[in-house]
Tab-separated table of C-alpha atoms in Angstrom:
chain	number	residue	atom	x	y	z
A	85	UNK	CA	53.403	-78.109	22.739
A	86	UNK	CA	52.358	-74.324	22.115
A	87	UNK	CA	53.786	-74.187	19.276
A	88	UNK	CA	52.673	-77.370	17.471
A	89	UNK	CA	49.499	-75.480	18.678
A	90	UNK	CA	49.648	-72.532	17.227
A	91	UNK	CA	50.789	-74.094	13.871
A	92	UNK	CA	48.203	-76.269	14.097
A	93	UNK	CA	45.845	-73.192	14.244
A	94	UNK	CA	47.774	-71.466	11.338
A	95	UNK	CA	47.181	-74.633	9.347
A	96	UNK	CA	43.410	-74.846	9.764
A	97	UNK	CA	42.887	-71.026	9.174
A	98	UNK	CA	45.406	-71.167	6.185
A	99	UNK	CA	42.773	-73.914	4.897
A	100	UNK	CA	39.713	-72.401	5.642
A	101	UNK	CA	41.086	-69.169	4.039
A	102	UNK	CA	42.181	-70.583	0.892
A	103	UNK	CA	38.827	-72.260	0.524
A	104	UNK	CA	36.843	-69.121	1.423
A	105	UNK	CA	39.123	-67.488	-1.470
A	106	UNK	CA	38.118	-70.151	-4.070
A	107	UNK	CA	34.206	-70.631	-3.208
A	108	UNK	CA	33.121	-68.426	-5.691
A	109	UNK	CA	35.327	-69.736	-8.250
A	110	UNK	CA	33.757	-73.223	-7.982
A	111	UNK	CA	30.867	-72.193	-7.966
A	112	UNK	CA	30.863	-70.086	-11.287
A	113	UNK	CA	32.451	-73.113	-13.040
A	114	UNK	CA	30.017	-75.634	-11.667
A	115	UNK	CA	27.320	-73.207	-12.776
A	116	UNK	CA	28.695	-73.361	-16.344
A	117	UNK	CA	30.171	-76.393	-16.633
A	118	UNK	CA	26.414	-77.809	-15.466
A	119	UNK	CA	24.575	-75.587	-17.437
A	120	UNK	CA	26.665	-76.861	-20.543
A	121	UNK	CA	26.706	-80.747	-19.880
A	122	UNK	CA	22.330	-80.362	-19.543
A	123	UNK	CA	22.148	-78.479	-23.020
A	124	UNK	CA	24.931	-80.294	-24.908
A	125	UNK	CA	24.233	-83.909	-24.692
A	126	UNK	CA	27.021	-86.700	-24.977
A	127	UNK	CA	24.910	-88.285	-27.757
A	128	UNK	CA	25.895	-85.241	-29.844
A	129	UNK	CA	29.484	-85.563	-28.760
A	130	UNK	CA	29.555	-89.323	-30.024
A	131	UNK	CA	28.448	-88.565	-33.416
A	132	UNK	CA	31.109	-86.457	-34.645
A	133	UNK	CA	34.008	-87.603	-32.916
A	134	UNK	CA	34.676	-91.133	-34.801
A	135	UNK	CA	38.094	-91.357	-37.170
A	136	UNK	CA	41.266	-90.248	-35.943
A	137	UNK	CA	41.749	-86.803	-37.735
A	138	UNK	CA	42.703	-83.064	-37.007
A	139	UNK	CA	38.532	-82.985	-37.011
A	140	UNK	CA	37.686	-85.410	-34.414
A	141	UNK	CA	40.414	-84.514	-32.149
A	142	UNK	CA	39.549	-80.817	-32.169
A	143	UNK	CA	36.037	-81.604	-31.522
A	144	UNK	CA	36.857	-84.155	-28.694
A	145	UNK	CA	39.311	-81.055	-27.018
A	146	UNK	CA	36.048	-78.699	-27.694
A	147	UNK	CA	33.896	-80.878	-26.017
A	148	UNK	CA	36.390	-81.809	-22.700
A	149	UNK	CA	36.893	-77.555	-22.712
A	150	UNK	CA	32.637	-77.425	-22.007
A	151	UNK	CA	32.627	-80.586	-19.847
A	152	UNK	CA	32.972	-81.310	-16.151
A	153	UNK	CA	36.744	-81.100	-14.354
A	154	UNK	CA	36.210	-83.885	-12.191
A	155	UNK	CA	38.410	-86.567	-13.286
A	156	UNK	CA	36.568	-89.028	-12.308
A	157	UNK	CA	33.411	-88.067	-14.420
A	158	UNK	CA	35.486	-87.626	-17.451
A	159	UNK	CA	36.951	-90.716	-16.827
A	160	UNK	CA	33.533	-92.645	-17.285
A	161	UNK	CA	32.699	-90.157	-20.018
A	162	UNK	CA	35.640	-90.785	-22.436
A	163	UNK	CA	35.154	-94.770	-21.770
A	164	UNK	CA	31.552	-94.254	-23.186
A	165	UNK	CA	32.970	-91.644	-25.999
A	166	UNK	CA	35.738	-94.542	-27.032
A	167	UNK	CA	33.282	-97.539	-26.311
A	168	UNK	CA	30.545	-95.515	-28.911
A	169	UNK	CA	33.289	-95.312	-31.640
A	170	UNK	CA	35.080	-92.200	-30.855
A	171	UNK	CA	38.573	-92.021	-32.156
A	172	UNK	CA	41.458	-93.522	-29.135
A	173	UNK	CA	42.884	-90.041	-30.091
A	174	UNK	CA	39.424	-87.736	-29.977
A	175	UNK	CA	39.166	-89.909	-26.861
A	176	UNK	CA	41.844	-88.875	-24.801
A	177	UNK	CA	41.835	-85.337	-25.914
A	178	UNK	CA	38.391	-84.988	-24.303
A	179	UNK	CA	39.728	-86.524	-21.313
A	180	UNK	CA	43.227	-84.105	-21.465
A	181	UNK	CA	40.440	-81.372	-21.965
A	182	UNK	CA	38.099	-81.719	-19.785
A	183	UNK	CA	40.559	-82.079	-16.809
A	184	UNK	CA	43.149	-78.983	-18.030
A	185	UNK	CA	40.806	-76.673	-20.544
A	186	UNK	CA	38.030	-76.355	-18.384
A	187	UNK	CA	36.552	-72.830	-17.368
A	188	UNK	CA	36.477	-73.329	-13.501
A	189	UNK	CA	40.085	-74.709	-13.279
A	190	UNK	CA	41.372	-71.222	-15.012
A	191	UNK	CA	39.258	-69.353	-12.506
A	192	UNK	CA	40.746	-71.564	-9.743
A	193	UNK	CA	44.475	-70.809	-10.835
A	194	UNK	CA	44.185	-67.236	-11.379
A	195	UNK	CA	42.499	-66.593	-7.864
A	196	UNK	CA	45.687	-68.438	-6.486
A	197	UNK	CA	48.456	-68.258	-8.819
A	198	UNK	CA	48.398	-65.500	-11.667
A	199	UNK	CA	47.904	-65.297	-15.136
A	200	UNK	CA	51.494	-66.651	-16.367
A	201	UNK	CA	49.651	-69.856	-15.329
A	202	UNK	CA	46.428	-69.607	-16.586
A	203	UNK	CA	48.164	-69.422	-19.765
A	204	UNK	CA	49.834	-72.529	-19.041
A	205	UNK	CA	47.347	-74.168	-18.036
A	206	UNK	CA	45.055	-73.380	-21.556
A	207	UNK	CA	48.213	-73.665	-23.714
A	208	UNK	CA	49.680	-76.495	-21.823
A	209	UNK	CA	45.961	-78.323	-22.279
A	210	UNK	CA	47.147	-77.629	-26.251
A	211	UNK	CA	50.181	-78.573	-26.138
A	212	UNK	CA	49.654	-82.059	-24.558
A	213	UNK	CA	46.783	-82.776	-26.766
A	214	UNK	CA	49.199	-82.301	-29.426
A	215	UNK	CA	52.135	-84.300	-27.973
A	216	UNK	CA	49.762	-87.098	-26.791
A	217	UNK	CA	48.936	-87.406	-30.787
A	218	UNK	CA	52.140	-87.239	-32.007
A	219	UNK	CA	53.244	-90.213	-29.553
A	220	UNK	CA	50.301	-92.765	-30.339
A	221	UNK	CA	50.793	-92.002	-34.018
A	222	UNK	CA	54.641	-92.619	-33.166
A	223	UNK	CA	53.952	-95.471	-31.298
A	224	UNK	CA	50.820	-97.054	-33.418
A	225	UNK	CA	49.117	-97.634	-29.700
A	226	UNK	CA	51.357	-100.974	-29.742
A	227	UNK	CA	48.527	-102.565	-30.972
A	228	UNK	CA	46.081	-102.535	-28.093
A	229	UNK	CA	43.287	-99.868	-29.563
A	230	UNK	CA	41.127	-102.712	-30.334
A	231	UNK	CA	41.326	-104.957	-27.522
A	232	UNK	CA	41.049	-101.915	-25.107
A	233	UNK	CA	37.430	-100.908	-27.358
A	234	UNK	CA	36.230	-104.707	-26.730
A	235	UNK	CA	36.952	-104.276	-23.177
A	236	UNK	CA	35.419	-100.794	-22.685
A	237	UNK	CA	32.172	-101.813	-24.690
A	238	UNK	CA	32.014	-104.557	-21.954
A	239	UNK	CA	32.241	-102.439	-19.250
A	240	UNK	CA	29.794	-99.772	-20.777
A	241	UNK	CA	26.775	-101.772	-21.232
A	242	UNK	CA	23.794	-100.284	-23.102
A	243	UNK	CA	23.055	-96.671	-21.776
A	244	UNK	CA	22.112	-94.726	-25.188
A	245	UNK	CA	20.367	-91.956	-24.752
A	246	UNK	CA	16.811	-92.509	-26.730
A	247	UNK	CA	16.193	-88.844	-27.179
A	248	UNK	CA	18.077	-86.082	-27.641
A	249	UNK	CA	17.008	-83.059	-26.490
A	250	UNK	CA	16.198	-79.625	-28.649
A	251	UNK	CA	18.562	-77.103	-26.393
A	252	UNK	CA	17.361	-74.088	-27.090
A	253	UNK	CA	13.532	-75.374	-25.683
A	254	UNK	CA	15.316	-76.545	-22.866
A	255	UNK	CA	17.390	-73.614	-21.868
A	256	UNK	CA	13.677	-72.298	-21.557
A	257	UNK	CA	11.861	-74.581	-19.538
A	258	UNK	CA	11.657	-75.457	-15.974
A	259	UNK	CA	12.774	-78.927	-16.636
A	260	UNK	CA	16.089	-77.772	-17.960
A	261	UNK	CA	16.898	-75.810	-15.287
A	262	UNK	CA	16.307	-78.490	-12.686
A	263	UNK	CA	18.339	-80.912	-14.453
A	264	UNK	CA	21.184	-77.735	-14.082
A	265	UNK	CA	20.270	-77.821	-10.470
A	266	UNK	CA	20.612	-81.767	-10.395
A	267	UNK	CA	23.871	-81.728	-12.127
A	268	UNK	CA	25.399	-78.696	-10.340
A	269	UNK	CA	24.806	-80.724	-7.187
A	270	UNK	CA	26.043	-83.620	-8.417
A	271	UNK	CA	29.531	-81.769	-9.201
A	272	UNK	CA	29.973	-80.507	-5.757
A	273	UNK	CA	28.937	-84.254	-5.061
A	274	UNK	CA	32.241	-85.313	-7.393
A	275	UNK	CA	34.976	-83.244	-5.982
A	276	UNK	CA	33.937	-82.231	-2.529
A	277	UNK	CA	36.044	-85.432	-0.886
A	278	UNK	CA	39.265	-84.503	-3.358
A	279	UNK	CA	38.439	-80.317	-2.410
A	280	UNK	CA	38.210	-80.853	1.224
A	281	UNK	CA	41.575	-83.024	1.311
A	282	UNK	CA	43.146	-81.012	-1.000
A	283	UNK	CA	42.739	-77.934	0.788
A	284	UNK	CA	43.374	-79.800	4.094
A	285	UNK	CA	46.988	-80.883	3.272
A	286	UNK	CA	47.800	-77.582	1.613
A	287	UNK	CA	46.851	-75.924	5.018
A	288	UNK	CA	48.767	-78.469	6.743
A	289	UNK	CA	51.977	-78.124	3.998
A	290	UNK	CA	52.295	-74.537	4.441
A	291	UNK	CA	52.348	-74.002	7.989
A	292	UNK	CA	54.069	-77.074	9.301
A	293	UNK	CA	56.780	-78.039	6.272
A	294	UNK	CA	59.696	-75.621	6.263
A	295	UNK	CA	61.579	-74.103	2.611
A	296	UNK	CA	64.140	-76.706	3.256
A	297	UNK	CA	61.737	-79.503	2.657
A	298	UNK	CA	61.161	-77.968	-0.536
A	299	UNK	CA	64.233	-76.829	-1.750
A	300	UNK	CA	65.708	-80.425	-1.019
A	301	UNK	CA	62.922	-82.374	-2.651
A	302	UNK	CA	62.657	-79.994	-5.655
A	303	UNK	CA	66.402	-79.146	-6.783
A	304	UNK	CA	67.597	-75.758	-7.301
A	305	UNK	CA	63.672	-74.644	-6.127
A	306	UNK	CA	64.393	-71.356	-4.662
A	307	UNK	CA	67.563	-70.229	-6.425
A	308	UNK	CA	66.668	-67.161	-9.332
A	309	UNK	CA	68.536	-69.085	-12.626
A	310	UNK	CA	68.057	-73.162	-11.853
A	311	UNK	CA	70.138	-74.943	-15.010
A	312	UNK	CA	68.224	-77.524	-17.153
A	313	UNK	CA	69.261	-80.208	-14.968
A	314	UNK	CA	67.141	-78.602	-12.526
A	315	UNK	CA	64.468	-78.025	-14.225
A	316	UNK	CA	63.825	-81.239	-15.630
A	317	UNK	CA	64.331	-82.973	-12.479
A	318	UNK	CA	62.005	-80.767	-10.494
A	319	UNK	CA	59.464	-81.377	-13.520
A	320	UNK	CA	59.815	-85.021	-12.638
A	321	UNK	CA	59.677	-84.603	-9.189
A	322	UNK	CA	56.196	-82.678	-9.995
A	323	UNK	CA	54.472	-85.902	-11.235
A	324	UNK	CA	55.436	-87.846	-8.092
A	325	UNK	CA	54.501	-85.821	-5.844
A	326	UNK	CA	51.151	-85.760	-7.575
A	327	UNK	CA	50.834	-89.651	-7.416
A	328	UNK	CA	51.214	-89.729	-3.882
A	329	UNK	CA	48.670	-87.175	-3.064
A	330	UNK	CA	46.166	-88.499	-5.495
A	331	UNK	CA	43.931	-85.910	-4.969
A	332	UNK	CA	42.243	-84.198	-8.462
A	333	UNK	CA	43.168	-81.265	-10.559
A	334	UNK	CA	40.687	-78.773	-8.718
A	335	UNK	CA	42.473	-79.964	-5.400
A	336	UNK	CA	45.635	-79.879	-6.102
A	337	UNK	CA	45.850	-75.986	-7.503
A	338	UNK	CA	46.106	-74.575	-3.496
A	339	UNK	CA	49.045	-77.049	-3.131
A	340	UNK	CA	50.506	-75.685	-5.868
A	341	UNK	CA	50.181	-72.356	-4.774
A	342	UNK	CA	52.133	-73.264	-1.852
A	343	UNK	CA	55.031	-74.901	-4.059
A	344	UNK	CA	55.150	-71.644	-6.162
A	345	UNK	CA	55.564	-69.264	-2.806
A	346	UNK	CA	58.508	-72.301	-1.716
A	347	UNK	CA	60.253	-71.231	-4.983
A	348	UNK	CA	59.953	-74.658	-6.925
A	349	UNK	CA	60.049	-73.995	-10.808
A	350	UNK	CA	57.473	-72.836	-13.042
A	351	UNK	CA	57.642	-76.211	-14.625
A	352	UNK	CA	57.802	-78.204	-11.934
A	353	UNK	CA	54.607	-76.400	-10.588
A	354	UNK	CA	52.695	-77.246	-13.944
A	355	UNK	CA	54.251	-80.370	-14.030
A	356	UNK	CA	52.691	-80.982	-10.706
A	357	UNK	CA	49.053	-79.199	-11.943
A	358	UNK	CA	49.161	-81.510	-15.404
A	359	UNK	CA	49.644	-84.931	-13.533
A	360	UNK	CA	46.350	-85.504	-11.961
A	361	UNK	CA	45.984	-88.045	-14.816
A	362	UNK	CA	48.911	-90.204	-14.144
A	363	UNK	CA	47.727	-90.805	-10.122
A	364	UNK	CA	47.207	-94.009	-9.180
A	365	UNK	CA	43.376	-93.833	-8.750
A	366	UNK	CA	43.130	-92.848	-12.116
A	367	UNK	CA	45.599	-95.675	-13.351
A	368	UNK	CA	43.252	-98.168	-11.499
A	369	UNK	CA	40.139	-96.908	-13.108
A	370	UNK	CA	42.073	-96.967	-16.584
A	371	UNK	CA	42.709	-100.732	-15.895
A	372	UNK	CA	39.242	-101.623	-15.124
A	373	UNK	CA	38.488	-100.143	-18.620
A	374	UNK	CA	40.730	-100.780	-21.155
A	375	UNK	CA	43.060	-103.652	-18.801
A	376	UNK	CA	46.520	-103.118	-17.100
A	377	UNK	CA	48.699	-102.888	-20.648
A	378	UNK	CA	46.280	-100.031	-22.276
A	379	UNK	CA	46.463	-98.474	-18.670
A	380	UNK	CA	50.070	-98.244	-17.965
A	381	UNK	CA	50.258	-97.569	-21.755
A	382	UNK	CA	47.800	-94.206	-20.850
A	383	UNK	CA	49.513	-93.250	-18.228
A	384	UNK	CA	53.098	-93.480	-19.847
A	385	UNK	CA	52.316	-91.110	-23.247
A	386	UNK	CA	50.716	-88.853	-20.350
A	387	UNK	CA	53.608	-88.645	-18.263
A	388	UNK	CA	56.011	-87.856	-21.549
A	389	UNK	CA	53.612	-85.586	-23.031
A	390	UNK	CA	53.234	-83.719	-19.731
A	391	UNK	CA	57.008	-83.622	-18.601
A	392	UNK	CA	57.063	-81.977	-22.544
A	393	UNK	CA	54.753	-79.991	-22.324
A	394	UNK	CA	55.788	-78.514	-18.699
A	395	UNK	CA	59.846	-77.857	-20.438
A	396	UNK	CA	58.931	-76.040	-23.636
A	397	UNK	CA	56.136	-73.749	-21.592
A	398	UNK	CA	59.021	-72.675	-18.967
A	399	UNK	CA	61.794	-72.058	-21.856
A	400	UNK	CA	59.057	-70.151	-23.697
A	401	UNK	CA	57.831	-67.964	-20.597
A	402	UNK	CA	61.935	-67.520	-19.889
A	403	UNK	CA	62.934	-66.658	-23.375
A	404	UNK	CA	59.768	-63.892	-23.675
A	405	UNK	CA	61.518	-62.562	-20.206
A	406	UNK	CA	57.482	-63.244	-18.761
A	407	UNK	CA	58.333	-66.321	-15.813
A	408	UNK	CA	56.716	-65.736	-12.734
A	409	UNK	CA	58.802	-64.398	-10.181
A	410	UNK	CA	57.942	-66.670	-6.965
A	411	UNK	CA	60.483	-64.157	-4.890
A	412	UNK	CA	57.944	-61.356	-4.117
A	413	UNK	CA	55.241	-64.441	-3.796
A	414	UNK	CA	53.478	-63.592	0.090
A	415	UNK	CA	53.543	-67.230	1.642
A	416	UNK	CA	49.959	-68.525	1.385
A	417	UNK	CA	49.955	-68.467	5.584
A	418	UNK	CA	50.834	-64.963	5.780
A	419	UNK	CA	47.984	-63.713	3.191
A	420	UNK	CA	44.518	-62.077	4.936
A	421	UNK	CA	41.900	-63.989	4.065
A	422	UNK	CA	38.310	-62.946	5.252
A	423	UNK	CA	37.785	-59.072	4.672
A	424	UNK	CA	34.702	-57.175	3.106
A	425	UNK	CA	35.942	-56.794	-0.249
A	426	UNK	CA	34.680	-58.848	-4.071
A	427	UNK	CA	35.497	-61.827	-2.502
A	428	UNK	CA	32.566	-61.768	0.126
A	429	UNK	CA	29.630	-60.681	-2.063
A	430	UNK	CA	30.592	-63.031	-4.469
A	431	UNK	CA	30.653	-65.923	-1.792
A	432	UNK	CA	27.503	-64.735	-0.243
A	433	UNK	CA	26.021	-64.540	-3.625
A	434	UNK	CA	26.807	-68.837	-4.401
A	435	UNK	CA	25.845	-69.599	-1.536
A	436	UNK	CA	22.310	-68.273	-2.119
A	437	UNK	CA	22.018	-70.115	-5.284
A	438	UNK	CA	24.047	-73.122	-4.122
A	439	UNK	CA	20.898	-72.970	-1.221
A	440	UNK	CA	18.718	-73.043	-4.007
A	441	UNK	CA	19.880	-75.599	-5.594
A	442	UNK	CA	20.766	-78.309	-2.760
A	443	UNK	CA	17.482	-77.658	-1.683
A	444	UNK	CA	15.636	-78.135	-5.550
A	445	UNK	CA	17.671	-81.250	-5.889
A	446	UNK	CA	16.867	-82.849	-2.441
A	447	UNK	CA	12.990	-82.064	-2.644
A	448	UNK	CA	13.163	-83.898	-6.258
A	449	UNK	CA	15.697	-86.404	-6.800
A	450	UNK	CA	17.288	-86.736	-3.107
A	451	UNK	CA	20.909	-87.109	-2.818
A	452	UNK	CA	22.261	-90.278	-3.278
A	453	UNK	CA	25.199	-91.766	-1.445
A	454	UNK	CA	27.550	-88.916	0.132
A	455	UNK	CA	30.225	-91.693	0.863
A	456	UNK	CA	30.595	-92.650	-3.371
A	457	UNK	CA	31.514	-96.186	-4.720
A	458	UNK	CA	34.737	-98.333	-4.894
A	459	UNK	CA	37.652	-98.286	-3.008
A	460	UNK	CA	39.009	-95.122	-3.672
A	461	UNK	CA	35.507	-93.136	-2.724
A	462	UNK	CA	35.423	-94.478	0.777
A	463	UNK	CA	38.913	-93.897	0.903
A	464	UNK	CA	38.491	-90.126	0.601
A	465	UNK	CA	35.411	-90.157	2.541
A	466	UNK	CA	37.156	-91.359	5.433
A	467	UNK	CA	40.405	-88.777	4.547
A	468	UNK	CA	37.460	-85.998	4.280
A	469	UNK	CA	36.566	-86.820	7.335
A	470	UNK	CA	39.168	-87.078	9.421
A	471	UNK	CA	40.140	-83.853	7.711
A	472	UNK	CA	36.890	-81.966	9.188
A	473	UNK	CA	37.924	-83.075	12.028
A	474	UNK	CA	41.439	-81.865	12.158
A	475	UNK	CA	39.741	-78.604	10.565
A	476	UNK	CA	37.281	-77.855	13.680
A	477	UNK	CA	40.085	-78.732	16.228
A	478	UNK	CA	42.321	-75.885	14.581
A	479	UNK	CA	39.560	-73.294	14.516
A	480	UNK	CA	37.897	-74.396	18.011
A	481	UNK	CA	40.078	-76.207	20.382
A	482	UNK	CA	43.360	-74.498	19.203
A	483	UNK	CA	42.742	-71.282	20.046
A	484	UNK	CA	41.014	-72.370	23.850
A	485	UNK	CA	44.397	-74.507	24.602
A	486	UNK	CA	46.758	-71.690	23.180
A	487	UNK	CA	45.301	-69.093	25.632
């Protein structure tokens, strides 16, 4: 019983200090990531990404790079994009984009995992735009493109957007700012269910699953020179163990810091980062869209493009001699968390104008439903929850009953 206690304290401190690590990180990409989505409006993004070129495509990548990392936003988004006329191509490389090329997501990984990913994570964003083209081109989209445009345009309704905005007057006025405030709450509002879980179960991972868990559900994870064999099946293992977790990309980067110090393979770690599009959530949402056959059909050029994109960024990294070495990796549980250092000033600092914000917002607007809608929303409320919960006995009661 004392020790399930004390692990149980490990695990809630290991969480809250992960989080406390991150804070400013989300908050510098919510800052720019809302800033961008006030003064760049989706009206502009629909009017130059129709026709399936090199031109559209890189314009729907440039716009997912400047847009929100919640996947559930960009979900909605690229079903307007693709319901307005945007290429099926442009289409899903905004949604590729805005889910792996965003600003806050880089931050995220290179407070947690290093700069080997980072670079994965931009190039890999590339890399599966570019495979994801090459296999609809290959595959002609099996002749559900249209069908799945009908069906979005049903679901979309009428929401055009009668004005659009002069930016550069906006970045100047009051108004634009308080829409920044509005929209900067609203992203905490997105991801703070898939965040809290996230962070939760990573807390949970690394203090109560041992490196035998890993090293038997990942092959050859842990071993300095896995052979291709290994590699590919721990990059398939990746995408799995993504579906089952279903939590988003922003969530999922602490659990892959704990894979990483576990040993698993720098592809099957990216593998793992890449697949927040293949979870079944997302799948759902695709089918409510598009219908099951353009949905499974999604999620199936994702998965190849990803498991792809995850081999040739592990064989490059190897054959420039630049793979991370998870050996000298400090377990996640072991690291010090909470000292006075850039960390805490920086915290202190988005909290202030987080303060700032949640309080412009609320005096204005309000703030909605905190609980979301569908299924899946209440879902993750309840997981939040219970997670808060599991949280404040760690921190509180743990330490009283542990003496």
């Amino acid at each position: 019983m004392d020790s399930f206690i004390s692990t149980w304290r490990e695990a809630a401190v290991t969480t809250a200090g992960l989080f406390w690590m991150a804070l400013w990180a989300f908050g510098l990409g919510y800052l720019i990531s809302s800033m961008i989505q006030v003064f760049v409006t989706r009206e502009r993004m629909k009017q130059t990404m129709g026709g399936e070129g090199a031109k559209p495509i890189a314009l729907g990548t440039f716009f997912g790079f400047i847009s929100s990392s919640c996947s559930f936003a960009a979900l909605a988004t690229t079903r307007s994009l693709f319901a307005k006329g945007a290429g099926f191509v442009a289409s899903l490389a905004f949604l590729l984009a805005s889910t792996n090329l965003v600003i806050e997501l880089g931050i995220i990984i290179a407070v947690f995992l290093g700069w080997q990913f980072v670079v994965g994570e931009y190039v890999g964003g590339i890399l599966l735009i570019l495979f994801t083209w090459m296999l609809v081109r290959l595959t002609g989209g099996f002749g559900l493109i249209d069908k799945a445009r009908e069906k979005a345009r049903e679901a979309e309704g009428s929401d055009e957007e009668s004005d659009v905005p002069n930016w550069k007057r906006l970045i100047r006025s009051r108004e634009g700012w308080r829409k920044v405030s509005h929209r900067y709450v609203m992203e905490w509002g997105m991801v703070w269910k898939d965040v809290t879980v996230g962070f939760t179960v990573a807390g949970i991972i690394a203090a109560f699953v041992p490196r035998a868990f890993f090293e038997t559900l990942f092959i050859g994870s842990g071993t300095d020179d896995p052979a291709f064999w290994q590699v590919l099946a721990q990059t398939i293992v990746g995408p799995l163990a993504a579906f089952f977790t279903f939590i988003g990309s922003m969530g999922n980067i602490p659990l892959a810091a704990v894979l990483f110090s576990n040993g698993v393979a720098f592809a099957g770690i990216m593998a793992f980062i890449f697949s927040d599009l293949v979870v079944l959530p997302v799948l759902r949402i695709q089918a409510k869209f598009y219908g099951w056959p353009m949905a499974l059909y999604i999620a199936g050029v994702f998965l190849a493009a990803l498991i792809g994109t995850a081999l040739v960024l592990h064989y490059a990294l190897s054959a420039m001699g630049l793979l991370p070495d998870p050996s000298g990796v400090q377990a996640v549980t072991d690291r010090e968390f909470f000292k006075v250092d850039y960390t805490l000033f920086l915290n202190l600092a988005f909290l202030a104008l987080s303060g700032v914000f949640v309080w412009w917002k609320g005096v204005t607007a309000g703030f909605g439903n905190p609980v979301g809608e569908g299924v899946t929303e209440k879902i993750l409320f309840v997981l939040a929850v219970i997670a808060y919960l599991w949280l404040a006995g760690g921190l509180l009661i743990a330490p009283m009953l542990g003496g």
